[in-house]
Coordinates of C-alpha atoms in Angstrom, one line a residue:
X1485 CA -40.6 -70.4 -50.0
X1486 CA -41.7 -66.9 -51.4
X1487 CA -42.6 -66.0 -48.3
X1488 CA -39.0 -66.7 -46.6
X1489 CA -37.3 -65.0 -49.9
X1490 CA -39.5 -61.6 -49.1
X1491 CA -38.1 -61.6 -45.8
X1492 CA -34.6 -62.0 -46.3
X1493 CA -35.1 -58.9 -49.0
X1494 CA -37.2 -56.8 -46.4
X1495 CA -34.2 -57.4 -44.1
X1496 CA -31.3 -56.8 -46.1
X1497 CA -33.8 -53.3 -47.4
X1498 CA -34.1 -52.3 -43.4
X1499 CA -30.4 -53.0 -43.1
X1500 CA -29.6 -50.6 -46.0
X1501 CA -32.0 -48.1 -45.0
X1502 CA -30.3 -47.5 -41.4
X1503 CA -27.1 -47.1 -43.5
X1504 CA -28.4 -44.6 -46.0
X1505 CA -29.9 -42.7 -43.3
X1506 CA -26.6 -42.3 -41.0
X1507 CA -25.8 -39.0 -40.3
X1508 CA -22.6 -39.1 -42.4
X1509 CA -23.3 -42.1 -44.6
X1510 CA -20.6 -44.3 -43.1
X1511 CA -20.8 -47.0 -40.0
X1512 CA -18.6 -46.5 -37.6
X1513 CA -16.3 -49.5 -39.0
X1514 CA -15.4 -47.3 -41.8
X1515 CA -14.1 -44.1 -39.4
X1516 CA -10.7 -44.8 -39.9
X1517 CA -11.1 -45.8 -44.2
X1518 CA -12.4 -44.6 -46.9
X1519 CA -13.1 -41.2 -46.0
X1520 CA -9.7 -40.4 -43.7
X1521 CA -7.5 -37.3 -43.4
X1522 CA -4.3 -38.1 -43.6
X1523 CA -2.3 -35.0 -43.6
X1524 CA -3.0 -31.6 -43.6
X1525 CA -0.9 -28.2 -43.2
X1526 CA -2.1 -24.6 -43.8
X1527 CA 1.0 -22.1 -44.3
X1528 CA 2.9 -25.0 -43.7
X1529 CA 1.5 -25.3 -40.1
X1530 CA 0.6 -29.1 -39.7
X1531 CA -3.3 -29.8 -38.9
X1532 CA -3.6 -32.1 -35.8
X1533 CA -6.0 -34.7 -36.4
X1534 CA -8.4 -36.1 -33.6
X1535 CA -9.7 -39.1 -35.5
X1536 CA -12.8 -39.9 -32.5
X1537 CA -14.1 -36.0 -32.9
X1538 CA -13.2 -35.6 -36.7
X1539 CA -11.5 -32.3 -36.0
X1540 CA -8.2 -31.2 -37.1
X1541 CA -6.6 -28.6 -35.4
X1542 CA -3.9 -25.9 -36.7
X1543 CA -1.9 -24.5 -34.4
X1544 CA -0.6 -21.1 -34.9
X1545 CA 2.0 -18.2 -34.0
X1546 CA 0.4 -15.5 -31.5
X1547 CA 0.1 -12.8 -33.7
X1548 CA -0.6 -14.3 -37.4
X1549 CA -3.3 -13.2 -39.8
X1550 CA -5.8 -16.3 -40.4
X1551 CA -8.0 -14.6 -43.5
X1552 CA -6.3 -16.0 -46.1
X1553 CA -4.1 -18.9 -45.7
X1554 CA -3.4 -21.5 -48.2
X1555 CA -3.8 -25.3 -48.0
X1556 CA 0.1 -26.2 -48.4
X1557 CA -0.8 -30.4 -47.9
X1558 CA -3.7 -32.1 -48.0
X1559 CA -4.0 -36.3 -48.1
X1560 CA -6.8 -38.2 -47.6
X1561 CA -7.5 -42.0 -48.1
X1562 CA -7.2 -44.0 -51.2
X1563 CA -9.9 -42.7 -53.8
X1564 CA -11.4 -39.9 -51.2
X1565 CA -12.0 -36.4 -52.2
X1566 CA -13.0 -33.5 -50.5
X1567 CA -14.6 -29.8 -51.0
X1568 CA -11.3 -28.4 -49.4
X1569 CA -8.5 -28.9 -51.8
X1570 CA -4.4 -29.0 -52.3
X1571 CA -3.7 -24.9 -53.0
X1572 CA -7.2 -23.3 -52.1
X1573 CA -6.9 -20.2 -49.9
X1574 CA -9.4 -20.0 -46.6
X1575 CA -10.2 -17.2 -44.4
X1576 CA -9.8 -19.2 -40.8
X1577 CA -11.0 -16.6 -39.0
X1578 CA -14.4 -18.9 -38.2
X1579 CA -13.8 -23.0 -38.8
X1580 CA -14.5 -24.5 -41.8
X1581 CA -16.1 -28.1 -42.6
X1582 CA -14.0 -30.7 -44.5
X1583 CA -16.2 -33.0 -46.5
X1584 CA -14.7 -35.6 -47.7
X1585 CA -16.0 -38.2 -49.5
X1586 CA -15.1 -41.7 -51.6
X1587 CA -17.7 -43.0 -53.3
X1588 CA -21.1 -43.3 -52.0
X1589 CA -19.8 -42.7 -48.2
X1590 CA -18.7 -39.4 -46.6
X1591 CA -17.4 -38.0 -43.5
X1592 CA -17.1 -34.4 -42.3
X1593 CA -14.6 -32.9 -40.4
X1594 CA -13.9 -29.5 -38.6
X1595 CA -11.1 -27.5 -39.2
X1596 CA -10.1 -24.7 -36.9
X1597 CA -6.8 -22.6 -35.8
X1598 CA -5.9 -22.2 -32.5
X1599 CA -3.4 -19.5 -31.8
X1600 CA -0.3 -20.1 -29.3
X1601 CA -1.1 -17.3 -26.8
X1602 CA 1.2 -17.5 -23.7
X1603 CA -0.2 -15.0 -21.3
X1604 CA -1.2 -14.5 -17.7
X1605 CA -5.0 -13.2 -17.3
X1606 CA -5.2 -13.3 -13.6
X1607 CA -3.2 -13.6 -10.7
X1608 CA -4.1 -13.2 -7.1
X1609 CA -2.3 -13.9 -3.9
X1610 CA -3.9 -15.6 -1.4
X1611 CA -7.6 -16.0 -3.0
X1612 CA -7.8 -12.0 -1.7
X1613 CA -5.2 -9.6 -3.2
X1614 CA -5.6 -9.1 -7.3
X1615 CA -2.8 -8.3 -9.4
X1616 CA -2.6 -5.4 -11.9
X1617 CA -1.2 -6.4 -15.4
X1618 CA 0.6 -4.7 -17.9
X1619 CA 0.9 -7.1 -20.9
X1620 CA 2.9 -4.4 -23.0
X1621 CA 5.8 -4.7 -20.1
X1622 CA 4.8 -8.5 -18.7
X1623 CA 5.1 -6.8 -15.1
X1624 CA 2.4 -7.8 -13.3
X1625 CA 2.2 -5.9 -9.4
X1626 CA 0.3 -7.0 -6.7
X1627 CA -0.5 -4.3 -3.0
X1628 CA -1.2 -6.0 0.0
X1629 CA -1.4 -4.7 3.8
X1630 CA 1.6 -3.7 5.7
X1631 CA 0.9 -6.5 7.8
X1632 CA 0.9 -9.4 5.3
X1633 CA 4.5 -11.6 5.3
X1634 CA 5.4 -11.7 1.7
X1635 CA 7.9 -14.4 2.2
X1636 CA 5.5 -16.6 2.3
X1637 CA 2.8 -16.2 -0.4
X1638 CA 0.1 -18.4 -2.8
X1639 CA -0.3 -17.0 -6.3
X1640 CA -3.4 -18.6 -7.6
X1641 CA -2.8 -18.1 -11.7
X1642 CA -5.4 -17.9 -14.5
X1643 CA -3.4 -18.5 -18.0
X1644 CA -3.7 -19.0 -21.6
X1645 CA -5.4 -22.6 -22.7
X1646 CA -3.2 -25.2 -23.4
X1647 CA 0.0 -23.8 -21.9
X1648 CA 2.5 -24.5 -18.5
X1649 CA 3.3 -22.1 -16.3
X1650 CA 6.5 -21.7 -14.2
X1651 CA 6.8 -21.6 -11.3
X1652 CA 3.4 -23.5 -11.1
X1653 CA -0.1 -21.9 -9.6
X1654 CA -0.8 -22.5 -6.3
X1655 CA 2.5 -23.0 -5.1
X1656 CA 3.6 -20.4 -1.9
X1657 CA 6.5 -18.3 -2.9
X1658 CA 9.1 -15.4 -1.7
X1659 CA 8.1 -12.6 -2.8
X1660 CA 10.4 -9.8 -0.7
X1661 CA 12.3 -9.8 -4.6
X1662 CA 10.3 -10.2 -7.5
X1663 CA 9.5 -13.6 -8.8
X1664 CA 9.4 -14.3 -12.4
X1665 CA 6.9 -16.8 -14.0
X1666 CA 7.4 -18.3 -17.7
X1667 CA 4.2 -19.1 -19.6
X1668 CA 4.7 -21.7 -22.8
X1669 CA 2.4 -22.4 -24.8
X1670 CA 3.6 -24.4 -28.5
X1671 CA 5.2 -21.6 -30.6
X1672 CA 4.5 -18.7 -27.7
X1673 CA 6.6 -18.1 -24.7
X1674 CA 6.4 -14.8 -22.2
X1675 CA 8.3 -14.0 -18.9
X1676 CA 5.9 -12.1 -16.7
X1677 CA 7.8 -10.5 -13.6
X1678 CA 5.8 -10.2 -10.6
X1679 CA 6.2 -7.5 -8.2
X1680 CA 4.0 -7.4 -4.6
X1681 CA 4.3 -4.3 -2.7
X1682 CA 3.4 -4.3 1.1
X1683 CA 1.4 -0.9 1.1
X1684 CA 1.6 0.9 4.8
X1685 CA -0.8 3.6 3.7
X1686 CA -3.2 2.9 0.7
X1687 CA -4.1 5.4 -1.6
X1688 CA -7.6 3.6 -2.4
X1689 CA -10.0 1.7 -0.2
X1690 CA -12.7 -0.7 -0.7
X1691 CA -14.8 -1.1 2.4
X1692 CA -17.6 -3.8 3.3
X1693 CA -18.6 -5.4 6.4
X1694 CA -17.3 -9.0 5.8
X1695 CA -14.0 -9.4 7.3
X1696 CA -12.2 -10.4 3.9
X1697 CA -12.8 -10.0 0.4
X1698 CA -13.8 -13.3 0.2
X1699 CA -16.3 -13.3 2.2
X1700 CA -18.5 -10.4 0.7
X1701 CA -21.4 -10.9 -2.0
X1702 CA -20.6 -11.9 -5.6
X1703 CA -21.6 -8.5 -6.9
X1704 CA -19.4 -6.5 -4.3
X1705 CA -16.7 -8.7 -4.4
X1706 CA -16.1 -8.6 -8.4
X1707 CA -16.0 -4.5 -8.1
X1708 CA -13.7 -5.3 -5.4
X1709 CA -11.3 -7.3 -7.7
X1710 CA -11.7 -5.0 -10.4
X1711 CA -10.1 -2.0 -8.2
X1712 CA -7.6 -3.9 -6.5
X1713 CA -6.2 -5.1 -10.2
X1714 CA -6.4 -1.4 -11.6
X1715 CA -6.2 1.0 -9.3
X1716 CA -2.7 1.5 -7.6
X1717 CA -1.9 0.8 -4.1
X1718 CA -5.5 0.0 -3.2
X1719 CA -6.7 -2.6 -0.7
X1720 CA -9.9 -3.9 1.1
X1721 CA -10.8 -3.2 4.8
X1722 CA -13.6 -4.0 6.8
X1723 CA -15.6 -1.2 8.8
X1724 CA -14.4 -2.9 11.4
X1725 CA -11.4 -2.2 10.4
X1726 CA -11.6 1.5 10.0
X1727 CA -13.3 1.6 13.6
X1728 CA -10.3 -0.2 14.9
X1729 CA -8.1 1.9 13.4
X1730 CA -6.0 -0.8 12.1
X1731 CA -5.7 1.2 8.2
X1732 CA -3.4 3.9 8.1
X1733 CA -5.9 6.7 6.3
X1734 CA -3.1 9.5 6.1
X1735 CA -2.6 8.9 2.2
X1736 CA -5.9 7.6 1.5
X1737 CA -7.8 9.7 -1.2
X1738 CA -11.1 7.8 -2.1
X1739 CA -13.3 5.1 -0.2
X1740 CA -15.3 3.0 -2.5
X1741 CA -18.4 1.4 -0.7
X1742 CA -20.1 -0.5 -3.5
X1743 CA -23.2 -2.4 -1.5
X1744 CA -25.9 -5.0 -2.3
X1745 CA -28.7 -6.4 -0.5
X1746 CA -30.9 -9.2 -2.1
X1747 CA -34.6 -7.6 -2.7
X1748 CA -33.4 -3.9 -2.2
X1749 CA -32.8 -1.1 0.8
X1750 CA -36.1 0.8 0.5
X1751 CA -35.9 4.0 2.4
X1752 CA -34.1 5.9 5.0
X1753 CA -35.9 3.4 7.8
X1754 CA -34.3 0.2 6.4
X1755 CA -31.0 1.4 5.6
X1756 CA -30.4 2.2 8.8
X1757 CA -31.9 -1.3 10.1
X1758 CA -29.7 -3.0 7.3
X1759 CA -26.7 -0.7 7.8
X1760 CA -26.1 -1.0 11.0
X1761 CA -22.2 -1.9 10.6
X1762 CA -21.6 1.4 7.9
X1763 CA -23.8 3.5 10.3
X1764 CA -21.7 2.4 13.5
X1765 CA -18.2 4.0 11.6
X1766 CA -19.9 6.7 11.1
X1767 CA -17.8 9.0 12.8
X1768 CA -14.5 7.6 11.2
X1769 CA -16.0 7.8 7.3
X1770 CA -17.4 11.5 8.4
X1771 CA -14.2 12.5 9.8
X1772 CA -12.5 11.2 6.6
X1773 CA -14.5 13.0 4.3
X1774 CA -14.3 16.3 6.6
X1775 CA -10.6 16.4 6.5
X1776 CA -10.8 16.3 2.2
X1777 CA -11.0 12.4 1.8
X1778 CA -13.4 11.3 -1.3
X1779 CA -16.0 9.0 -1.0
X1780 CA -17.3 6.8 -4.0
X1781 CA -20.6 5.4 -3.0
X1782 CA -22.4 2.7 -5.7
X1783 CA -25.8 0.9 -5.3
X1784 CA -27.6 1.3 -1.8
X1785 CA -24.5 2.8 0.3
X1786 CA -26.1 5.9 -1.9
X1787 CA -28.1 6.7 1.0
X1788 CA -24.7 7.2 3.3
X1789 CA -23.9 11.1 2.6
X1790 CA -27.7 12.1 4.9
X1791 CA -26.0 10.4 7.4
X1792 CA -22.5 12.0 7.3
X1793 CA -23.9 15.7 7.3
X1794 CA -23.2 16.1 3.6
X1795 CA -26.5 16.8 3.3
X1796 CA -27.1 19.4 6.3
X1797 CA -29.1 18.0 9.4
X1798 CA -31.7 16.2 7.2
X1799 CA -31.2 12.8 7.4
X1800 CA -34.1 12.3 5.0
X1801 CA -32.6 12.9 1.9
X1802 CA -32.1 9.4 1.1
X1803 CA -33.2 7.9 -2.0
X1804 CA -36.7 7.9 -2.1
X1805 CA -37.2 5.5 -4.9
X1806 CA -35.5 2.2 -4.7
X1807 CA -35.5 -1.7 -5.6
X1808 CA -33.8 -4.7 -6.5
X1809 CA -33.7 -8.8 -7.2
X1810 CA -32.3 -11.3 -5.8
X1811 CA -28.8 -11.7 -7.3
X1812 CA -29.7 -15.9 -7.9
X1813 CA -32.9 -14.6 -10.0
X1814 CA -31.5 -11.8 -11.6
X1815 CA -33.5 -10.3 -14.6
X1816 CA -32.1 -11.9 -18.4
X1817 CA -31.0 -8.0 -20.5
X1818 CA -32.7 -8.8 -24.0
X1819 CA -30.6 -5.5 -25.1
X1820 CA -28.3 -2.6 -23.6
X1821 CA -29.9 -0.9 -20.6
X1822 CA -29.1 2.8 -20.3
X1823 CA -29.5 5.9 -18.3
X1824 CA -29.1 9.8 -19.7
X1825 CA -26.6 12.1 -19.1
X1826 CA -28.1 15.4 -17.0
X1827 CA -28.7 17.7 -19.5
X1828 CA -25.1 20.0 -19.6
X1829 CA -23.3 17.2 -18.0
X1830 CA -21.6 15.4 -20.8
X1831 CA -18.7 16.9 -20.4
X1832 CA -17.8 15.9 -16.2
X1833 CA -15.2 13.3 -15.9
X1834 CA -17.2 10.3 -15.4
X1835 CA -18.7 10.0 -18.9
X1836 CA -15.9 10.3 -20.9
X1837 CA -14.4 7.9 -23.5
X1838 CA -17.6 5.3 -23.1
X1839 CA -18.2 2.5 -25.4
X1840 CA -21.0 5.3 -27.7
X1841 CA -23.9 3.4 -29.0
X1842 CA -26.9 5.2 -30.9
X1843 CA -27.9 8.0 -28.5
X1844 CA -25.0 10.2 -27.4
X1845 CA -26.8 11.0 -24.5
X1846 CA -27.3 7.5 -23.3
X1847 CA -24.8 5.6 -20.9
X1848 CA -25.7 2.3 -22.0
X1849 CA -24.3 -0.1 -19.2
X1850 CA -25.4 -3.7 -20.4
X1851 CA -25.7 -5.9 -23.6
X1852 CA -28.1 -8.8 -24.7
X1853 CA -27.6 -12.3 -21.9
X1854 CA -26.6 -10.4 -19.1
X1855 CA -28.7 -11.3 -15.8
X1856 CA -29.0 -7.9 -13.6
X1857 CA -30.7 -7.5 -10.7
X1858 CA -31.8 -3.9 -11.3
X1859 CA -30.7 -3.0 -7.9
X1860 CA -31.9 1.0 -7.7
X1861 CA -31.6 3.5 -5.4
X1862 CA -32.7 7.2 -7.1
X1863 CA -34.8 9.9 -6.4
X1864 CA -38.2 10.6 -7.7
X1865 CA -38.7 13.7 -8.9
X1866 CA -42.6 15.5 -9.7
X1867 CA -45.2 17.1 -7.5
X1868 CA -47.0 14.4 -7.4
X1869 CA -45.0 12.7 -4.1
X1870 CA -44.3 15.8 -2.5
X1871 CA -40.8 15.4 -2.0
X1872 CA -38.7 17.1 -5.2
X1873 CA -40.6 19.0 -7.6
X1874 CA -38.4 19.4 -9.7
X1875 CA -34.6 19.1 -10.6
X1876 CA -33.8 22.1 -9.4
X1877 CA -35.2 21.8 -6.2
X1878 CA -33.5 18.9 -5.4
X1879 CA -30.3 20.0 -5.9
X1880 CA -31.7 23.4 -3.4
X1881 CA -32.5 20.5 -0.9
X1882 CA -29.5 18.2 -1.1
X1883 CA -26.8 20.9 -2.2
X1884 CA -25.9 17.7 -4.6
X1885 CA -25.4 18.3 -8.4
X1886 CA -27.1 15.4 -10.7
X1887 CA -24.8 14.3 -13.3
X1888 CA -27.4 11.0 -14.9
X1889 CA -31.1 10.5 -14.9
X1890 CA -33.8 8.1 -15.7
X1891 CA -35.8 7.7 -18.6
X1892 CA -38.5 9.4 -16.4
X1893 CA -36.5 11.9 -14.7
X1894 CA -35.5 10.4 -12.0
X1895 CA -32.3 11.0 -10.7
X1896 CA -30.0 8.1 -10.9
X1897 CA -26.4 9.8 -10.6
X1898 CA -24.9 13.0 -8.6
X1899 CA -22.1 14.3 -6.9
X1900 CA -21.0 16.0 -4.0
X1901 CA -18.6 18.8 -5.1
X1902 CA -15.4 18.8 -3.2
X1903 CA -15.8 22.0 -0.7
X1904 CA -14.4 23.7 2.1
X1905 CA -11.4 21.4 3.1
X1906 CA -14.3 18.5 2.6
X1907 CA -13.8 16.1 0.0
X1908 CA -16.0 14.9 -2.9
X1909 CA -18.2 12.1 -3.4
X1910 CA -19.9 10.5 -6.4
X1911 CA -23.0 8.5 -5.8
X1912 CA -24.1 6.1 -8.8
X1913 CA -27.7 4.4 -7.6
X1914 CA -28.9 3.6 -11.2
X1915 CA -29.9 -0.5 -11.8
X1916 CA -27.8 -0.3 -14.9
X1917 CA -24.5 -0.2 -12.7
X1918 CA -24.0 -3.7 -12.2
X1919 CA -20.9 -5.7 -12.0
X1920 CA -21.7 -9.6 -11.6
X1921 CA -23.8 -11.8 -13.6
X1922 CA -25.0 -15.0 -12.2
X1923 CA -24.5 -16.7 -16.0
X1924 CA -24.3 -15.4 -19.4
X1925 CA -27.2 -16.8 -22.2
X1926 CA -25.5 -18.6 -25.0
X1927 CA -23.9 -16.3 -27.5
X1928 CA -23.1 -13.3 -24.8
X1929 CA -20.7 -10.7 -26.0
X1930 CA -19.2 -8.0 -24.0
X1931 CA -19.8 -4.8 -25.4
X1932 CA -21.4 -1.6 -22.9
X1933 CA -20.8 -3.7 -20.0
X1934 CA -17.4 -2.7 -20.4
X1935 CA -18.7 0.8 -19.6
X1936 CA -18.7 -0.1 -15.9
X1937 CA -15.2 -0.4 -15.5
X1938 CA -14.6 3.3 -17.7
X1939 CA -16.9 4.6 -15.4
X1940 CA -15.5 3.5 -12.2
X1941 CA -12.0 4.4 -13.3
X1942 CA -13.3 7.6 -14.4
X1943 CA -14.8 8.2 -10.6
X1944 CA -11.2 7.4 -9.3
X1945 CA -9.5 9.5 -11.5
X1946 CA -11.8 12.6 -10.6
X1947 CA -11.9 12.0 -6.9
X1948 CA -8.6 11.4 -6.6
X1949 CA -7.3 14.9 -8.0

């Protein structure tokens, strides 16, 4: 008999153990009881209330100031009482835990804002040709070739969470007038009017050898997006392309060749065994840049200018110094990575107004989580390879002027000056210039990566003076 009573007490002790341990002292029976919230409004703004996550969700005007708002309702079940109460004031920049409790049982809950933005972030027309966006004016205006019929066109639309869009993305439209789109979102509502211009002559051009923009690398293909959505009347074109004569070049002010090749280009011998398409339009990119076009040349199509006669006859002034990853194993940034700014430099056109961190000098290009395949393309510089002793006498050999180096010396970043009825041309061949990451580590903030776009926009603006 003694034996069957300790039993039933070791039972009904293992019982109450597993529901003292529980993570929030409460079986799931109770969820909807004891330790409820009923009702809850900051500002007057009513909480919604997700009873299966415990989270309650505020929902506010676009622009409202969340750092001090006051609990204006606040019910809970019968008995229940919580660490968050009637008439406190809570700064909801960051979401706060509601404990609530009734007894010897609690429950907590998260409480967050979520503001009723209404905007368009992206919008391209037929997976190619990326918008430009002015959110001051809501105009948002898209160039495509002369060739394309815009009577007949798919927006595809990125847009602020939780809100409708209409007309709806992915759905073809006129667009030979503009087209307005409405974004709602709760409280928030904008009118974004959308205006594509069929450009005969582009002012800028990004070149590659895949026949669309879709169809180029990751890495090329997001600097490609980035200038077609902010720099006017620019478009993409294959060398093929150019060699077919099928762009109209007459208005054309600056070529951008941004190009990546998994592992790296190492020398003068393998970029012209993995350049054959860029080295075969030759003649039309030389012709170009002879009759005062610009040329802004990024990552490995640095070694380009031997081959156009920029240099004089010596094709051999390619970078001697170069490497890279593969873009699917791309290197984790623990911190910023940087270059320096030439020593009287600071003061050119492409380094101005960057994100500053410690060093004035430094051009710091990435932050902490970024994946970077260190893609470099620069240009030892010591007696000790018997190519460029010395700064000076690579700019003797090259008639270049260096504008960045390494934190060896090496030079990473130069320029062509315009000359002569000839053009200009940047080259940036530095493995902190990098515009794709394959995925951000947890916690990733943009910061110095933003410097890439100043510094590309800065390059357009200079080159096309």
């Amino acid at each position: 008999m003694k034996t069957r009573i300790y039993n039933i007490i070791g039972a009904l002790l293992i019982v109450c153990g597993f529901a003292a341990c529980s993570e929030d002292h409460v079986s799931d029976l109770m969820l909807s009881g004891d330790c409820k919230v009923e009702e809850i409004a900051l500002e007057n703004y009513q909480g919604i209330i997700d009873l299966a996550s415990r989270s309650i969700v505020v929902r506010l005007p676009e622009v409202f100031d969340t750092k001090a708002m006051k609990v204006t309702a606040l019910r809970l079940s019968d008995g229940a009482t919580s660490n968050i109460q009637l008439g406190n004031t809570l700064n909801m920049d960051a979401s706060k835990t509601l404990h609530v409790q009734n007894g010897d049982v609690y429950l907590d809950w998260t409480l967050s804002v979520l503001h009723d933005e209404a905007r368009i972030k992206q919008f391209v027309i037929n997976d190619i040709y990326t918008g430009s966006i002015d959110q001051e004016t809501k105009t948002i205006t898209v160039y495509v070739p002369g060739s394309v019929d815009i009577t007949s066109l798919v927006p595809t639309i990125t847009y602020s969470e939780n809100a409708t869009i209409t007309p709806s993305s992915g759905v073809a439209q006129d667009f030979s007038q503009p087209v307005t789109y409405k974004v709602t979102n709760n409280s928030a509502e904008a009118t974004y009017t959308v205006h594509v211009i069929a450009i005969e002559k582009p002012k800028a051009l990004f070149v590659g050898s895949a026949s669309t923009l879709n169809d180029l690398d990751p890495e090329a293909k997001t600097a490609c997006q980035w200038m077609l959505g902010n720099v006017a009347n620019s478009l993409y074109a294959s060398f093929a392309d150019l060699r077919a004569g099928q762009i109209d070049l007459s208005e054309c002010k600056v070529i951008w060749w941004h190009w990546h090749v998994d592992g790296g280009v190492d020398g003068h011998d393998v970029f012209v065994a993995k350049a054959t398409d860029a080295l075969e339009t030759k003649n039309q990119l030389r012709s170009f840049y002879e009759n005062g076009g610009s040329l802004f040349l990024t990552r490995y199509a640095t070694n380009l200018p031997s081959f156009l006669g920029v240099t004089g006859d010596d094709e051999w002034t390619t970078p001697n110094n170069c490497w890279g990853q593969n873009e699917d194993a791309a290197e984790l940034c623990g911190g910023p990575w940087s270059f320096r700014i030439f020593d009287g430099q600071n003061a050119h056109p492409l380094w101005q107004n960057l994100v500053a961190g410690d060093n004035p000098q430094e051009v710091y290009c990435t932050d902490a989580g970024y994946h970077i395949t260190n893609s470099t393309a620069q240009y030892h510089i010591g007696t000790d390879w018997g190519g460029y002793d010395n700064h000076a006498a690579w700019e003797a050999r090259t008639g270049g002027k260096i504008l960045g180096v390494g934190g060896d010396g090496a030079v990473v970043a130069w320029e062509y000056p315009a000359n002569d009825g000839k053009g200009g041309i940047i080259c940036i061949g530095s493995g902190c210039y990098d515009w794709y990451s394959y995925t951000f580590e947890a916690g990733y903030t943009e910061k110095f990566h933003k410097n890439i776009e100043i510094i590309t926009q800065n390059a357009f603006n200079h080159l096309m003076k």
